[in-house]
Amino acid sequence: MKTWFVVAALIAQHPVTARDVLLRIQQNIGVPWTEPTVDTFKDGDPATPVTGVAVTMMATFDVLQRAAAHGANLVITHEPTFYDHFDKLDVLEAEHDAVTAAKRAFIREHHIVVVRMHDHWHRRSPEPMATSLARKLGWDRYRSVESEFVYRLPETTLAELASAIRRRLPAPTLRVVGDPSLHVSKIVLVPGAAGFDRHRQALRQDVEVLVIGEAREWETVEYVADAVTAGQKKALIILGHIPSEQDGMEEFSRWLGTFVKDVPVTFVPTADPFWAPK
């Protein structure tokens, strides 16, 4: 409790605003800040004095509640807050959408500011989402020299690889396309929802397994299933979007804490909403 009063006193003397935090990110991100970008404020007043920063993979209503409970009023999220890549609110508000209204009311009630950090974090090298996921899986030493996304593991079967991933990663609804007995060693990581073009190009490399966050089932999933039917030694492991990029945003939280010291910086993990019946 004493620490909180000290922080509050410092904030009162030299308040750092949400806009100040974003400016520091821009100054330290290590890549050119370019427009247009989705890395913008999504809700709340950027001039709001910050009491604490909550970094998360996705600013779900649950995350916002937990951030507020920790005294954080600046939420930095990797993914959209309002169900659209550009966080468009016009249609939702024209429909008087009750879910959106409840979420925005909570944001206003708790004086929360939400900013997205997606494009520029992905542009860093090495790419932090893939490298953080590889670190979580224990694959650091297997990264290939030709690509930061390709890993050459000791040979195993597809079934054994998927089981090993599940033991390391909280991905309760992990799914696999391909022959369970296929012998594999060359893996390409494409976390998140990179899209069919990126998935297809990644799989055309000298790899057997594409590991992703999510994909449309009539695009990447069907493509890999057809590749298997055509006799190609290919496979797909779908982790779920949140499990695939959660560790990358935990790394962002650590990175942010190296130069934002005026207020507490906390990582608030996003709960994976999926579950599998027994």
Short mmCIF file of C-alpha atoms in Angstrom, two decimals:
data_model
loop_
_atom_site.label_atom_id
_atom_site.label_comp_id
_atom_site.label_asym_id
_atom_site.label_seq_id
_atom_site.Cartn_x
_atom_site.Cartn_y
_atom_site.Cartn_z
CA MET A 1 0.00 0.00 0.00
CA LYS A 2 2.88 2.36 0.85
CA THR A 3 4.37 1.82 -2.64
CA TRP A 4 1.08 2.82 -4.25
CA PHE A 5 1.01 6.10 -2.30
CA VAL A 6 4.59 6.86 -3.42
CA VAL A 7 3.66 6.20 -7.07
CA ALA A 8 0.52 8.32 -6.72
CA ALA A 9 2.55 11.20 -5.25
CA LEU A 10 5.05 11.05 -8.12
CA ILE A 11 2.24 11.01 -10.67
CA ALA A 12 0.67 14.04 -9.02
CA GLN A 13 3.95 15.97 -9.24
CA HIS A 14 4.93 14.93 -12.78
CA PRO A 15 1.97 13.24 -14.45
CA VAL A 16 2.82 11.09 -17.44
CA THR A 17 -0.04 10.93 -19.92
CA ALA A 18 -1.09 8.15 -22.27
CA ARG A 19 0.18 10.29 -25.14
CA ASP A 20 3.57 10.56 -23.40
CA VAL A 21 3.83 6.77 -23.16
CA LEU A 22 3.03 6.35 -26.85
CA LEU A 23 5.65 8.97 -27.72
CA ARG A 24 8.27 7.06 -25.73
CA ILE A 25 7.31 3.87 -27.54
CA GLN A 26 7.72 5.62 -30.88
CA GLN A 27 11.15 6.90 -29.80
CA ASN A 28 12.33 3.45 -28.65
CA ILE A 29 10.63 0.99 -31.00
CA GLY A 30 13.71 0.78 -33.24
CA VAL A 31 11.85 0.90 -36.57
CA PRO A 32 10.55 3.92 -38.51
CA TRP A 33 7.10 5.00 -37.35
CA THR A 34 4.93 4.96 -40.47
CA GLU A 35 1.40 5.96 -41.39
CA PRO A 36 -1.20 4.70 -41.95
CA THR A 37 -1.09 2.28 -39.04
CA VAL A 38 -3.50 0.57 -36.67
CA ASP A 39 -1.15 1.52 -33.82
CA THR A 40 -3.38 4.35 -32.61
CA PHE A 41 -5.60 5.24 -29.66
CA LYS A 42 -8.84 3.25 -29.74
CA ASP A 43 -10.78 4.74 -26.85
CA GLY A 44 -10.31 7.19 -24.01
CA ASP A 45 -8.55 10.56 -23.82
CA PRO A 46 -4.81 10.44 -24.69
CA ALA A 47 -4.26 13.38 -22.31
CA THR A 48 -5.32 11.22 -19.34
CA PRO A 49 -2.64 10.95 -16.60
CA VAL A 50 -1.52 7.33 -16.38
CA THR A 51 -1.77 5.50 -13.07
CA GLY A 52 -0.48 2.21 -14.46
CA VAL A 53 0.05 0.42 -17.77
CA ALA A 54 -1.49 -2.95 -18.58
CA VAL A 55 0.00 -4.74 -21.59
CA THR A 56 -2.08 -7.50 -23.13
CA MET A 57 -2.56 -9.62 -26.22
CA MET A 58 -6.21 -8.60 -26.66
CA ALA A 59 -8.18 -5.95 -24.76
CA THR A 60 -11.16 -8.14 -23.94
CA PHE A 61 -13.73 -6.95 -21.42
CA ASP A 62 -12.20 -9.40 -18.95
CA VAL A 63 -8.73 -7.90 -19.47
CA LEU A 64 -10.08 -4.37 -19.00
CA GLN A 65 -11.68 -5.40 -15.70
CA ARG A 66 -8.48 -7.01 -14.45
CA ALA A 67 -6.40 -4.03 -15.57
CA ALA A 68 -8.67 -1.64 -13.67
CA ALA A 69 -8.51 -3.88 -10.60
CA HIS A 70 -4.70 -3.52 -10.69
CA GLY A 71 -4.95 0.27 -10.85
CA ALA A 72 -3.93 0.47 -14.51
CA ASN A 73 -5.77 2.93 -16.74
CA LEU A 74 -3.62 2.66 -19.91
CA VAL A 75 -4.17 -0.60 -21.75
CA ILE A 76 -1.76 -1.46 -24.57
CA THR A 77 -3.23 -4.22 -26.72
CA HIS A 78 -1.82 -6.13 -29.67
CA GLU A 79 -5.16 -6.95 -31.26
CA PRO A 80 -8.35 -4.93 -31.86
CA THR A 81 -10.64 -3.88 -29.05
CA PHE A 82 -13.85 -3.52 -31.06
CA TYR A 83 -13.98 -6.65 -33.27
CA ASP A 84 -12.53 -5.15 -36.45
CA HIS A 85 -8.92 -4.75 -37.62
CA PHE A 86 -9.39 -0.97 -37.76
CA ASP A 87 -11.63 -0.81 -34.66
CA LYS A 88 -14.47 0.73 -36.63
CA LEU A 89 -17.29 1.73 -34.32
CA ASP A 90 -19.78 3.38 -36.68
CA VAL A 91 -21.75 0.25 -37.60
CA LEU A 92 -21.75 -1.16 -34.07
CA GLU A 93 -22.97 2.11 -32.59
CA ALA A 94 -25.57 2.59 -35.33
CA GLU A 95 -26.91 -0.84 -34.38
CA HIS A 96 -26.90 0.16 -30.68
CA ASP A 97 -24.87 -2.98 -30.03
CA ALA A 98 -25.21 -3.87 -26.35
CA VAL A 99 -21.83 -5.60 -26.03
CA THR A 100 -19.95 -2.64 -27.47
CA ALA A 101 -21.96 -0.22 -25.32
CA ALA A 102 -21.15 -2.13 -22.12
CA LYS A 103 -17.45 -2.29 -22.94
CA ARG A 104 -17.21 1.43 -23.79
CA ALA A 105 -19.19 2.38 -20.68
CA PHE A 106 -16.69 0.48 -18.53
CA ILE A 107 -13.80 2.25 -20.27
CA ARG A 108 -15.35 5.65 -19.61
CA GLU A 109 -16.33 4.83 -16.03
CA HIS A 110 -12.75 3.83 -15.15
CA HIS A 111 -11.05 6.56 -17.24
CA ILE A 112 -9.23 3.92 -19.28
CA VAL A 113 -7.25 4.71 -22.42
CA VAL A 114 -6.71 1.94 -24.98
CA VAL A 115 -3.91 2.05 -27.55
CA ARG A 116 -2.99 -0.66 -30.01
CA MET A 117 0.57 -1.86 -30.61
CA HIS A 118 0.61 -4.21 -33.59
CA ASP A 119 2.29 -3.07 -36.81
CA HIS A 120 5.49 -1.63 -35.41
CA TRP A 121 6.10 -4.39 -32.85
CA HIS A 122 5.86 -6.96 -35.65
CA ARG A 123 8.40 -4.98 -37.70
CA ARG A 124 11.18 -5.33 -35.15
CA SER A 125 14.02 -7.73 -35.90
CA PRO A 126 14.16 -10.40 -34.80
CA GLU A 127 10.37 -10.50 -35.07
CA PRO A 128 9.27 -10.71 -31.40
CA MET A 129 6.11 -12.79 -31.77
CA ALA A 130 7.78 -15.74 -33.50
CA THR A 131 10.95 -15.59 -31.39
CA SER A 132 8.98 -15.37 -28.13
CA LEU A 133 6.81 -18.33 -29.16
CA ALA A 134 9.93 -20.33 -30.08
CA ARG A 135 11.46 -19.50 -26.71
CA LYS A 136 8.30 -20.71 -24.94
CA LEU A 137 8.47 -23.96 -26.92
CA GLY A 138 12.16 -24.44 -26.10
CA TRP A 139 13.22 -24.13 -29.74
CA ASP A 140 15.66 -21.21 -29.47
CA ARG A 141 18.74 -23.25 -30.34
CA TYR A 142 17.05 -24.79 -33.39
CA ARG A 143 16.47 -21.56 -35.34
CA SER A 144 17.81 -21.85 -38.86
CA VAL A 145 20.41 -19.48 -40.25
CA GLU A 146 18.31 -18.67 -43.31
CA SER A 147 15.17 -17.43 -41.54
CA GLU A 148 14.09 -16.30 -38.10
CA PHE A 149 10.79 -18.12 -38.67
CA VAL A 150 12.20 -21.54 -39.62
CA TYR A 151 13.32 -24.08 -37.02
CA ARG A 152 15.13 -27.37 -37.59
CA LEU A 153 14.32 -29.74 -34.75
CA PRO A 154 15.48 -33.28 -34.05
CA GLU A 155 13.34 -35.58 -36.17
CA THR A 156 10.04 -36.67 -34.63
CA THR A 157 6.55 -37.54 -35.77
CA LEU A 158 3.81 -35.00 -36.34
CA ALA A 159 1.81 -36.52 -33.47
CA GLU A 160 4.79 -36.30 -31.10
CA LEU A 161 5.50 -32.72 -32.17
CA ALA A 162 1.90 -31.65 -31.52
CA SER A 163 1.93 -33.34 -28.11
CA ALA A 164 5.20 -31.64 -27.18
CA ILE A 165 3.76 -28.26 -28.16
CA ARG A 166 0.66 -28.86 -26.06
CA ARG A 167 2.79 -29.72 -23.03
CA ARG A 168 4.67 -26.42 -23.38
CA LEU A 169 1.83 -24.14 -24.44
CA PRO A 170 -1.60 -23.53 -22.87
CA ALA A 171 -3.53 -24.21 -26.09
CA PRO A 172 -6.51 -26.36 -25.05
CA THR A 173 -8.01 -26.57 -28.54
CA LEU A 174 -4.84 -27.09 -30.59
CA ARG A 175 -5.70 -28.72 -33.94
CA VAL A 176 -3.60 -30.63 -36.46
CA VAL A 177 -3.94 -31.33 -40.19
CA GLY A 178 -1.78 -34.12 -41.63
CA ASP A 179 -0.61 -37.68 -41.12
CA PRO A 180 0.15 -38.26 -37.40
CA SER A 181 2.98 -40.66 -38.33
CA LEU A 182 4.67 -38.21 -40.73
CA HIS A 183 8.34 -37.75 -39.81
CA VAL A 184 9.10 -34.06 -39.44
CA SER A 185 12.01 -31.84 -38.43
CA LYS A 186 11.60 -28.58 -40.35
CA ILE A 187 9.04 -26.18 -38.89
CA VAL A 188 7.97 -22.67 -39.88
CA LEU A 189 6.31 -20.42 -37.30
CA VAL A 190 3.73 -17.84 -38.41
CA PRO A 191 1.93 -16.70 -35.21
CA GLY A 192 -1.36 -14.80 -35.25
CA ALA A 193 -3.60 -14.54 -38.31
CA ALA A 194 -1.16 -13.72 -41.10
CA GLY A 195 -3.54 -14.80 -43.87
CA PHE A 196 -3.51 -17.34 -46.68
CA ASP A 197 -0.90 -15.60 -48.83
CA ARG A 198 1.67 -15.59 -46.02
CA HIS A 199 0.76 -19.14 -44.96
CA ARG A 200 1.06 -20.47 -48.50
CA GLN A 201 4.43 -18.83 -49.07
CA ALA A 202 5.73 -20.08 -45.73
CA LEU A 203 4.69 -23.65 -46.50
CA ARG A 204 6.43 -23.54 -49.91
CA GLN A 205 9.78 -23.31 -48.14
CA ASP A 206 11.84 -26.38 -47.30
CA VAL A 207 9.60 -27.24 -44.33
CA GLU A 208 7.13 -29.95 -43.40
CA VAL A 209 5.04 -28.23 -40.73
CA LEU A 210 3.41 -24.81 -40.65
CA VAL A 211 2.54 -23.65 -37.11
CA ILE A 212 0.05 -20.77 -36.98
CA GLY A 213 -2.37 -18.96 -34.71
CA GLU A 214 -5.50 -19.14 -36.82
CA ALA A 215 -6.78 -19.34 -40.41
CA ARG A 216 -9.96 -19.58 -42.42
CA GLU A 217 -10.80 -23.23 -42.89
CA TRP A 218 -11.55 -22.80 -46.59
CA GLU A 219 -8.15 -21.23 -47.22
CA THR A 220 -5.05 -22.46 -45.39
CA VAL A 221 -6.70 -25.51 -43.83
CA GLU A 222 -8.15 -26.75 -47.11
CA TYR A 223 -4.85 -26.00 -48.90
CA VAL A 224 -2.84 -28.15 -46.47
CA ALA A 225 -5.43 -30.94 -46.59
CA ASP A 226 -5.18 -30.91 -50.39
CA ALA A 227 -1.38 -30.91 -50.23
CA VAL A 228 -1.53 -34.03 -48.06
CA THR A 229 -3.94 -35.71 -50.49
CA ALA A 230 -1.62 -34.78 -53.36
CA GLY A 231 1.16 -36.73 -51.65
CA GLN A 232 3.18 -33.81 -50.30
CA LYS A 233 4.84 -34.18 -46.91
CA LYS A 234 3.11 -31.18 -45.36
CA ALA A 235 1.20 -30.56 -42.14
CA LEU A 236 -0.48 -27.76 -40.22
CA ILE A 237 -0.72 -27.09 -36.48
CA ILE A 238 -3.22 -24.46 -35.35
CA LEU A 239 -2.50 -23.14 -31.86
CA GLY A 240 -5.20 -20.50 -31.55
CA HIS A 241 -4.51 -16.80 -32.04
CA ILE A 242 -4.05 -15.89 -28.38
CA PRO A 243 -1.69 -18.76 -27.43
CA SER A 244 0.42 -18.07 -30.51
CA GLU A 245 1.15 -14.41 -29.65
CA GLN A 246 0.65 -14.15 -25.90
CA ASP A 247 4.37 -14.53 -25.14
CA GLY A 248 5.27 -11.87 -27.68
CA MET A 249 3.23 -9.31 -25.77
CA GLU A 250 4.69 -10.44 -22.46
CA GLU A 251 8.05 -9.62 -24.03
CA PHE A 252 6.64 -6.20 -25.04
CA SER A 253 5.72 -5.61 -21.39
CA ARG A 254 9.27 -6.37 -20.28
CA TRP A 255 10.67 -4.15 -23.02
CA LEU A 256 8.33 -1.27 -22.15
CA GLY A 257 9.33 -1.46 -18.50
CA THR A 258 12.93 -0.65 -19.42
CA PHE A 259 12.04 2.95 -20.29
CA VAL A 260 8.64 3.60 -18.67
CA LYS A 261 9.47 3.73 -14.99
CA ASP A 262 7.18 6.54 -13.79
CA VAL A 263 4.24 4.14 -13.38
CA PRO A 264 3.84 0.38 -12.91
CA VAL A 265 3.89 -1.70 -16.11
CA THR A 266 2.03 -4.99 -15.78
CA PHE A 267 1.42 -7.83 -18.21
CA VAL A 268 -2.22 -8.96 -18.14
CA PRO A 269 -2.56 -12.25 -20.05
CA THR A 270 -5.60 -12.70 -22.24
CA ALA A 271 -7.64 -15.78 -21.41
CA ASP A 272 -8.06 -18.23 -24.30
CA PRO A 273 -11.87 -18.35 -24.73
CA PHE A 274 -11.93 -21.83 -26.27
CA TRP A 275 -12.41 -25.09 -24.42
CA ALA A 276 -12.90 -28.67 -25.52
CA PRO A 277 -15.60 -30.95 -24.08
CA LYS A 278 -14.44 -33.98 -22.12
#
